[in-house]
């Protein structure tokens, strides 16, 4: 077969590669972005849903989901605002332009189970590379976008072992190194040295000798000043992301993981059959293609390149390779459109169809070339059938089809197509035979079960006949005894004695039966008593469980109060920090207002202070007083809001515990009274509050009972009248 440029022109060896795109976030400033990324992974954001096929979302596979890891990073990990302690990763297998060139979808090359296994092993590799400080938040395989890919998120932290006093040996060398590099870069802006030169290296070494002790001293002072009570921390060296990591990761991922991976090797074999090309697993592809996972986004990215190529074809200014690229774009768009619209039933059937197609292509290499030719020809004809305003564009497309048909006029496509149909039929026949064999086996199994059931029925029927015969014999015996009893005859002395003995035996039997019945009654009564005892025991256990729940709720209240006290302490500290700059600003404004008729300088202000100390002190005092009033007002408002929030929370908790016996208003008045009765100079506010609350609750119950008894007495009095 003579090869057309549409088929083999400029095509290199097929390549399989992988991407692991890393994106880093700060868990303090980037929480909103982190949460949105996590919600998108689980398809919980509306704005992302237009980019996926909803029918296929149910096939997405969650490998890991532990959001508590993220909560720990948010609330129990000390993180600097400049750190990047959270990382999201998008992992994906790529095959260059293999899909577009051959009109096939990579998704169906492996089964859903094998894709899942591949990405499970991908996660294991990432976990190993990230190290002991890494924790996986989630890992999800997406099958509802253009190509199966894995989205995962990781946090990085280590134990925050606090000391009463830190020494030089506790200073993080990685932080010192980073600080030295940053400081020298700032210094080099003045020096103007070229990085990598001997002069640059020498200057850097001298700088380190000079500045390193100072940086260590600053780091040590900062460590002793800014101690944290959080259990974990993130700092330089906690995560593995360095220049060396990025430089070597892809190579290690391919050579240490992909090359020997069973799923990749199966994919490699199938790509080879579907393309009739040699295939290799590479670190980086020689041809760059669009790597976007989202269906709509991929289409939009390709649209500009498509329009540019159409303009070239319309102006008859295009090369063979450019025309090939154009057909690949059309083919890729067709694959994307099909993926976006496919139903879940057709989606599952495609895996079976591709497996059959693989066997057909494997039997005859010509079939692969034929299908590639057929796909390209179909794509061009579909494009021609669309409404086109550019006549030259349509003319050149027709010319390519005509050239295409001319080159392949001697190819017996009907014979090749018949081979495909025959082989496909053979595959279907084999499948039918297999299904028939399975069905035959199922039928045989059912027949065996039916036979066993019939045997059981026959046995039971025989047992039934035997029992019926026994019943008939007993009926006959009873009838004979009855006839004998009705006959008149004289009773001999011996017979009398026999009858007496029979009567005695009968009496004994009846007595035994009566005793057995009495015993049964006693046992029933004992069973009832045991049941009552068990019920009492169960109720006692239930009360103990309820008491435990009350104790747990009390502990929760204590914890809530402790958290509230801690927040109050922190807020007070923040307000105290805010006070000083506010005061200073007021002072500056007053000084500048007083000296507004002069060119004010720092020296003037100092002179003013020296020469007018009493007036300066007065102005300073007025400014500080005003600032204190503002701060006091803000603090009072925040304190009032916090108090209201505390009263509301306590009211709701007590209302829930009372099961609605008391109204929210009654409980709220009780809580407020308990707070008001706490002494101002107390050292155990929470204990005093709890004692007051118990007293007030008791008073409320007594009042409710008194009112109820009064109403009851009044009702009785009215009835007596």
mmCIF file of N, CA and C in Angstrom, residues 195-285:
data_model
loop_
_atom_site.group_PDB
_atom_site.id
_atom_site.type_symbol
_atom_site.label_atom_id
_atom_site.label_comp_id
_atom_site.label_asym_id
_atom_site.label_seq_id
_atom_site.Cartn_x
_atom_site.Cartn_y
_atom_site.Cartn_z
ATOM 1 N N UNK A 195 25.166 36.201 38.378
ATOM 2 C CA UNK A 195 25.039 34.931 39.098
ATOM 3 C C UNK A 195 25.822 33.831 38.397
ATOM 4 N N UNK A 196 26.503 33.003 39.210
ATOM 5 C CA UNK A 196 27.263 31.876 38.674
ATOM 6 C C UNK A 196 28.728 32.172 38.425
ATOM 7 N N UNK A 197 29.097 33.430 38.357
ATOM 8 C CA UNK A 197 30.498 33.785 38.121
ATOM 9 C C UNK A 197 31.306 33.595 39.408
ATOM 10 N N UNK A 198 32.646 33.506 39.239
ATOM 11 C CA UNK A 198 33.530 33.357 40.402
ATOM 12 C C UNK A 198 33.432 34.560 41.322
ATOM 13 N N UNK A 199 33.289 35.721 40.732
ATOM 14 C CA UNK A 199 33.175 36.950 41.519
ATOM 15 C C UNK A 199 31.909 36.921 42.374
ATOM 16 N N UNK A 200 30.828 36.446 41.779
ATOM 17 C CA UNK A 200 29.555 36.339 42.493
ATOM 18 C C UNK A 200 29.676 35.354 43.661
ATOM 19 N N UNK A 201 30.269 34.174 43.394
ATOM 20 C CA UNK A 201 30.418 33.153 44.426
ATOM 21 C C UNK A 201 31.293 33.645 45.576
ATOM 22 N N UNK A 202 32.391 34.345 45.240
ATOM 23 C CA UNK A 202 33.296 34.865 46.268
ATOM 24 C C UNK A 202 32.591 35.888 47.146
ATOM 25 N N UNK A 203 31.857 36.797 46.498
ATOM 26 C CA UNK A 203 31.125 37.819 47.249
ATOM 27 C C UNK A 203 30.072 37.182 48.150
ATOM 28 N N UNK A 204 29.416 36.150 47.653
ATOM 29 C CA UNK A 204 28.387 35.457 48.431
ATOM 30 C C UNK A 204 28.999 34.782 49.661
ATOM 31 N N UNK A 205 30.156 34.142 49.501
ATOM 32 C CA UNK A 205 30.823 33.487 50.627
ATOM 33 C C UNK A 205 31.230 34.497 51.688
ATOM 34 N N UNK A 206 31.771 35.629 51.267
ATOM 35 C CA UNK A 206 32.144 36.681 52.206
ATOM 36 C C UNK A 206 30.912 37.231 52.933
ATOM 37 N N UNK A 207 29.830 37.369 52.177
ATOM 38 C CA UNK A 207 28.583 37.847 52.763
ATOM 39 C C UNK A 207 28.059 36.882 53.827
ATOM 40 N N UNK A 208 28.145 35.597 53.562
ATOM 41 C CA UNK A 208 27.680 34.586 54.511
ATOM 42 C C UNK A 208 28.482 34.619 55.799
ATOM 43 N N UNK A 209 29.801 34.746 55.667
ATOM 44 C CA UNK A 209 30.656 34.820 56.857
ATOM 45 C C UNK A 209 30.289 36.025 57.715
ATOM 46 N N UNK A 210 29.950 37.117 57.059
ATOM 47 C CA UNK A 210 29.637 38.354 57.751
ATOM 48 C C UNK A 210 28.226 38.362 58.336
ATOM 49 N N UNK A 211 27.264 37.890 57.588
ATOM 50 C CA UNK A 211 25.863 38.051 57.969
ATOM 51 C C UNK A 211 25.252 36.836 58.668
ATOM 52 N N UNK A 212 25.837 35.661 58.531
ATOM 53 C CA UNK A 212 25.250 34.451 59.100
ATOM 54 C C UNK A 212 25.026 34.544 60.605
ATOM 55 N N UNK A 213 26.021 35.001 61.410
ATOM 56 C CA UNK A 213 25.786 35.115 62.864
ATOM 57 C C UNK A 213 24.618 36.038 63.191
ATOM 58 N N UNK A 214 24.478 37.143 62.435
ATOM 59 C CA UNK A 214 23.383 38.082 62.684
ATOM 60 C C UNK A 214 22.025 37.435 62.404
ATOM 61 N N UNK A 215 21.941 36.698 61.278
ATOM 62 C CA UNK A 215 20.677 36.045 60.915
ATOM 63 C C UNK A 215 20.312 34.972 61.938
ATOM 64 N N UNK A 216 21.318 34.188 62.395
ATOM 65 C CA UNK A 216 21.071 33.168 63.423
ATOM 66 C C UNK A 216 20.553 33.822 64.698
ATOM 67 N N UNK A 217 21.171 34.957 65.075
ATOM 68 C CA UNK A 217 20.757 35.672 66.285
ATOM 69 C C UNK A 217 19.308 36.157 66.163
ATOM 70 N N UNK A 218 18.947 36.704 64.980
ATOM 71 C CA UNK A 218 17.578 37.173 64.776
ATOM 72 C C UNK A 218 16.588 36.011 64.801
ATOM 73 N N UNK A 219 16.977 34.900 64.158
ATOM 74 C CA UNK A 219 16.111 33.730 64.160
ATOM 75 C C UNK A 219 15.893 33.204 65.569
ATOM 76 N N UNK A 220 16.947 33.165 66.370
ATOM 77 C CA UNK A 220 16.861 32.667 67.747
ATOM 78 C C UNK A 220 15.966 33.571 68.587
ATOM 79 N N UNK A 221 16.137 34.890 68.430
ATOM 80 C CA UNK A 221 15.307 35.840 69.179
ATOM 81 C C UNK A 221 13.837 35.689 68.804
ATOM 82 N N UNK A 222 13.578 35.493 67.532
ATOM 83 C CA UNK A 222 12.212 35.311 67.057
ATOM 84 C C UNK A 222 11.594 34.034 67.614
ATOM 85 N N UNK A 223 12.381 32.950 67.670
ATOM 86 C CA UNK A 223 11.891 31.677 68.193
ATOM 87 C C UNK A 223 11.516 31.789 69.666
ATOM 88 N N UNK A 224 12.344 32.473 70.468
ATOM 89 C CA UNK A 224 12.073 32.611 71.894
ATOM 90 C C UNK A 224 10.939 33.585 72.183
ATOM 91 N N UNK A 225 10.705 34.517 71.249
ATOM 92 C CA UNK A 225 9.647 35.501 71.439
ATOM 93 C C UNK A 225 8.295 34.973 70.976
ATOM 94 N N UNK A 226 8.249 34.388 69.788
ATOM 95 C CA UNK A 226 6.997 33.955 69.165
ATOM 96 C C UNK A 226 6.787 32.448 69.333
ATOM 97 N N UNK A 227 6.536 32.023 70.541
ATOM 98 C CA UNK A 227 6.259 30.613 70.788
ATOM 99 C C UNK A 227 4.789 30.317 70.536
ATOM 100 N N UNK A 228 4.517 29.129 69.983
ATOM 101 C CA UNK A 228 3.156 28.745 69.638
ATOM 102 C C UNK A 228 2.727 27.526 70.450
ATOM 103 N N UNK A 229 1.419 27.497 70.812
ATOM 104 C CA UNK A 229 0.868 26.357 71.539
ATOM 105 C C UNK A 229 0.264 25.309 70.607
ATOM 106 N N UNK A 230 0.424 25.500 69.274
ATOM 107 C CA UNK A 230 -0.094 24.525 68.314
ATOM 108 C C UNK A 230 0.809 23.296 68.259
ATOM 109 N N UNK A 231 0.186 22.136 67.969
ATOM 110 C CA UNK A 231 0.902 20.861 68.014
ATOM 111 C C UNK A 231 1.832 20.652 66.814
ATOM 112 N N UNK A 232 1.552 21.341 65.687
ATOM 113 C CA UNK A 232 2.325 21.117 64.474
ATOM 114 C C UNK A 232 2.817 22.450 63.902
ATOM 115 N N UNK A 233 3.776 22.378 63.012
ATOM 116 C CA UNK A 233 4.334 23.577 62.396
ATOM 117 C C UNK A 233 4.766 23.284 60.964
ATOM 118 N N UNK A 234 4.908 24.338 60.166
ATOM 119 C CA UNK A 234 5.468 24.260 58.820
ATOM 120 C C UNK A 234 6.520 25.346 58.688
ATOM 121 N N UNK A 235 7.717 24.946 58.255
ATOM 122 C CA UNK A 235 8.787 25.895 58.024
ATOM 123 C C UNK A 235 9.676 25.359 56.906
ATOM 124 N N UNK A 236 10.742 26.076 56.582
ATOM 125 C CA UNK A 236 11.652 25.639 55.532
ATOM 126 C C UNK A 236 12.178 24.236 55.813
ATOM 127 N N UNK A 237 12.065 23.370 54.835
ATOM 128 C CA UNK A 237 12.512 21.987 54.988
ATOM 129 C C UNK A 237 11.407 21.016 55.358
ATOM 130 N N UNK A 238 10.204 21.517 55.735
ATOM 131 C CA UNK A 238 9.097 20.628 56.079
ATOM 132 C C UNK A 238 8.561 19.914 54.836
ATOM 133 N N UNK A 239 8.490 20.624 53.709
ATOM 134 C CA UNK A 239 8.069 20.018 52.455
ATOM 135 C C UNK A 239 9.280 19.719 51.580
ATOM 136 N N UNK A 240 9.141 18.804 50.604
ATOM 137 C CA UNK A 240 10.296 18.403 49.780
ATOM 138 C C UNK A 240 10.538 19.292 48.560
ATOM 139 N N UNK A 241 9.707 20.333 48.367
ATOM 140 C CA UNK A 241 9.735 21.096 47.119
ATOM 141 C C UNK A 241 10.933 22.037 47.058
ATOM 142 N N UNK A 242 11.994 21.537 46.441
ATOM 143 C CA UNK A 242 13.198 22.305 46.193
ATOM 144 C C UNK A 242 13.478 22.294 44.689
ATOM 145 N N UNK A 243 14.502 23.015 44.277
ATOM 146 C CA UNK A 243 14.888 23.016 42.866
ATOM 147 C C UNK A 243 15.271 21.613 42.401
ATOM 148 N N UNK A 244 15.974 20.864 43.250
ATOM 149 C CA UNK A 244 16.372 19.499 42.900
ATOM 150 C C UNK A 244 15.149 18.594 42.742
ATOM 151 N N UNK A 245 14.113 18.823 43.583
ATOM 152 C CA UNK A 245 12.903 18.008 43.493
ATOM 153 C C UNK A 245 12.244 18.186 42.129
ATOM 154 N N UNK A 246 12.045 19.443 41.715
ATOM 155 C CA UNK A 246 11.415 19.708 40.429
ATOM 156 C C UNK A 246 12.283 19.219 39.263
ATOM 157 N N UNK A 247 13.584 19.296 39.419
ATOM 158 C CA UNK A 247 14.502 18.927 38.339
ATOM 159 C C UNK A 247 14.502 17.419 38.092
ATOM 160 N N UNK A 248 14.341 16.626 39.131
ATOM 161 C CA UNK A 248 14.482 15.165 39.002
ATOM 162 C C UNK A 248 13.167 14.398 39.053
ATOM 163 N N UNK A 249 12.062 15.067 39.453
ATOM 164 C CA UNK A 249 10.827 14.336 39.706
ATOM 165 C C UNK A 249 10.320 13.596 38.473
ATOM 166 N N UNK A 250 10.154 14.287 37.347
ATOM 167 C CA UNK A 250 9.579 13.671 36.150
ATOM 168 C C UNK A 250 10.387 12.462 35.686
ATOM 169 N N UNK A 251 11.701 12.610 35.714
ATOM 170 C CA UNK A 251 12.567 11.513 35.287
ATOM 171 C C UNK A 251 12.397 10.303 36.205
ATOM 172 N N UNK A 252 12.345 10.538 37.513
ATOM 173 C CA UNK A 252 12.159 9.441 38.470
ATOM 174 C C UNK A 252 10.774 8.819 38.317
ATOM 175 N N UNK A 253 9.758 9.637 38.075
ATOM 176 C CA UNK A 253 8.394 9.121 37.916
ATOM 177 C C UNK A 253 8.303 8.166 36.727
ATOM 178 N N UNK A 254 8.955 8.537 35.633
ATOM 179 C CA UNK A 254 8.915 7.699 34.430
ATOM 180 C C UNK A 254 9.762 6.443 34.616
ATOM 181 N N UNK A 255 11.019 6.617 35.021
ATOM 182 C CA UNK A 255 11.961 5.493 35.075
ATOM 183 C C UNK A 255 11.695 4.550 36.244
ATOM 184 N N UNK A 256 11.293 5.096 37.390
ATOM 185 C CA UNK A 256 11.098 4.271 38.579
ATOM 186 C C UNK A 256 9.673 3.750 38.719
ATOM 187 N N UNK A 257 8.736 4.332 38.010
ATOM 188 C CA UNK A 257 7.336 3.941 38.178
ATOM 189 C C UNK A 257 6.686 3.495 36.868
ATOM 190 N N UNK A 258 6.636 4.387 35.867
ATOM 191 C CA UNK A 258 5.865 4.109 34.660
ATOM 192 C C UNK A 258 6.432 2.972 33.811
ATOM 193 N N UNK A 259 7.744 2.925 33.653
ATOM 194 C CA UNK A 259 8.370 1.955 32.749
ATOM 195 C C UNK A 259 7.991 0.523 33.115
ATOM 196 N N UNK A 260 7.911 0.232 34.399
ATOM 197 C CA UNK A 260 7.614 -1.128 34.854
ATOM 198 C C UNK A 260 6.174 -1.322 35.294
ATOM 199 N N UNK A 261 5.310 -0.339 35.048
ATOM 200 C CA UNK A 261 3.919 -0.426 35.476
ATOM 201 C C UNK A 261 3.110 -1.287 34.511
ATOM 202 N N UNK A 262 2.305 -2.210 35.048
ATOM 203 C CA UNK A 262 1.540 -3.159 34.225
ATOM 204 C C UNK A 262 0.522 -2.439 33.345
ATOM 205 N N UNK A 263 -0.191 -1.459 33.895
ATOM 206 C CA UNK A 263 -1.191 -0.721 33.124
ATOM 207 C C UNK A 263 -0.554 0.062 31.984
ATOM 208 N N UNK A 264 0.594 0.695 32.249
ATOM 209 C CA UNK A 264 1.295 1.460 31.221
ATOM 210 C C UNK A 264 1.775 0.541 30.100
ATOM 211 N N UNK A 265 2.282 -0.623 30.462
ATOM 212 C CA UNK A 265 2.746 -1.578 29.445
ATOM 213 C C UNK A 265 1.590 -2.091 28.593
ATOM 214 N N UNK A 266 0.440 -2.316 29.197
ATOM 215 C CA UNK A 266 -0.735 -2.709 28.419
ATOM 216 C C UNK A 266 -1.159 -1.574 27.487
ATOM 217 N N UNK A 267 -1.133 -0.355 28.010
ATOM 218 C CA UNK A 267 -1.470 0.810 27.191
ATOM 219 C C UNK A 267 -0.478 0.966 26.042
ATOM 220 N N UNK A 268 0.784 0.750 26.336
ATOM 221 C CA UNK A 268 1.830 0.832 25.312
ATOM 222 C C UNK A 268 1.558 -0.155 24.174
ATOM 223 N N UNK A 269 1.200 -1.382 24.528
ATOM 224 C CA UNK A 269 0.901 -2.417 23.529
ATOM 225 C C UNK A 269 -0.292 -2.036 22.669
ATOM 226 N N UNK A 270 -1.343 -1.473 23.297
ATOM 227 C CA UNK A 270 -2.550 -1.109 22.558
ATOM 228 C C UNK A 270 -2.322 0.113 21.662
ATOM 229 N N UNK A 271 -1.555 1.084 22.143
ATOM 230 C CA UNK A 271 -1.229 2.243 21.315
ATOM 231 C C UNK A 271 -0.457 1.811 20.070
ATOM 232 N N UNK A 272 0.425 0.854 20.258
ATOM 233 C CA UNK A 272 1.191 0.327 19.135
ATOM 234 C C UNK A 272 0.273 -0.301 18.085
ATOM 235 N N UNK A 273 -0.696 -1.079 18.531
ATOM 236 C CA UNK A 273 -1.620 -1.740 17.606
ATOM 237 C C UNK A 273 -2.553 -0.724 16.949
ATOM 238 N N UNK A 274 -3.031 0.281 17.710
ATOM 239 C CA UNK A 274 -3.967 1.268 17.185
ATOM 240 C C UNK A 274 -3.291 2.320 16.303
ATOM 241 N N UNK A 275 -1.962 2.365 16.271
ATOM 242 C CA UNK A 275 -1.265 3.366 15.471
ATOM 243 C C UNK A 275 -0.330 2.765 14.432
ATOM 244 N N UNK A 276 -0.009 1.447 14.534
ATOM 245 C CA UNK A 276 0.991 0.802 13.671
ATOM 246 C C UNK A 276 2.349 1.504 13.772
ATOM 247 N N UNK A 277 2.697 1.985 14.935
ATOM 248 C CA UNK A 277 3.960 2.674 15.191
ATOM 249 C C UNK A 277 4.629 2.087 16.425
ATOM 250 N N UNK A 278 5.944 2.199 16.469
ATOM 251 C CA UNK A 278 6.657 1.840 17.686
ATOM 252 C C UNK A 278 6.324 2.862 18.774
ATOM 253 N N UNK A 279 6.304 2.398 20.006
ATOM 254 C CA UNK A 279 5.901 3.253 21.121
ATOM 255 C C UNK A 279 6.972 3.205 22.203
ATOM 256 N N UNK A 280 7.249 4.359 22.799
ATOM 257 C CA UNK A 280 8.163 4.404 23.921
ATOM 258 C C UNK A 280 7.611 5.338 25.002
ATOM 259 N N UNK A 281 7.977 5.046 26.241
ATOM 260 C CA UNK A 281 7.600 5.881 27.371
ATOM 261 C C UNK A 281 8.701 6.913 27.572
ATOM 262 N N UNK A 282 8.345 8.186 27.534
ATOM 263 C CA UNK A 282 9.333 9.265 27.576
ATOM 264 C C UNK A 282 9.047 10.194 28.745
ATOM 265 N N UNK A 283 10.101 10.915 29.164
ATOM 266 C CA UNK A 283 9.965 11.904 30.229
ATOM 267 C C UNK A 283 9.263 13.147 29.698
ATOM 268 N N UNK A 284 9.693 13.595 28.518
ATOM 269 C CA UNK A 284 9.097 14.764 27.873
ATOM 270 C C UNK A 284 8.842 14.447 26.411
ATOM 271 N N UNK A 285 7.640 14.800 25.935
ATOM 272 C CA UNK A 285 7.290 14.541 24.544
ATOM 273 C C UNK A 285 7.987 15.531 23.614
#
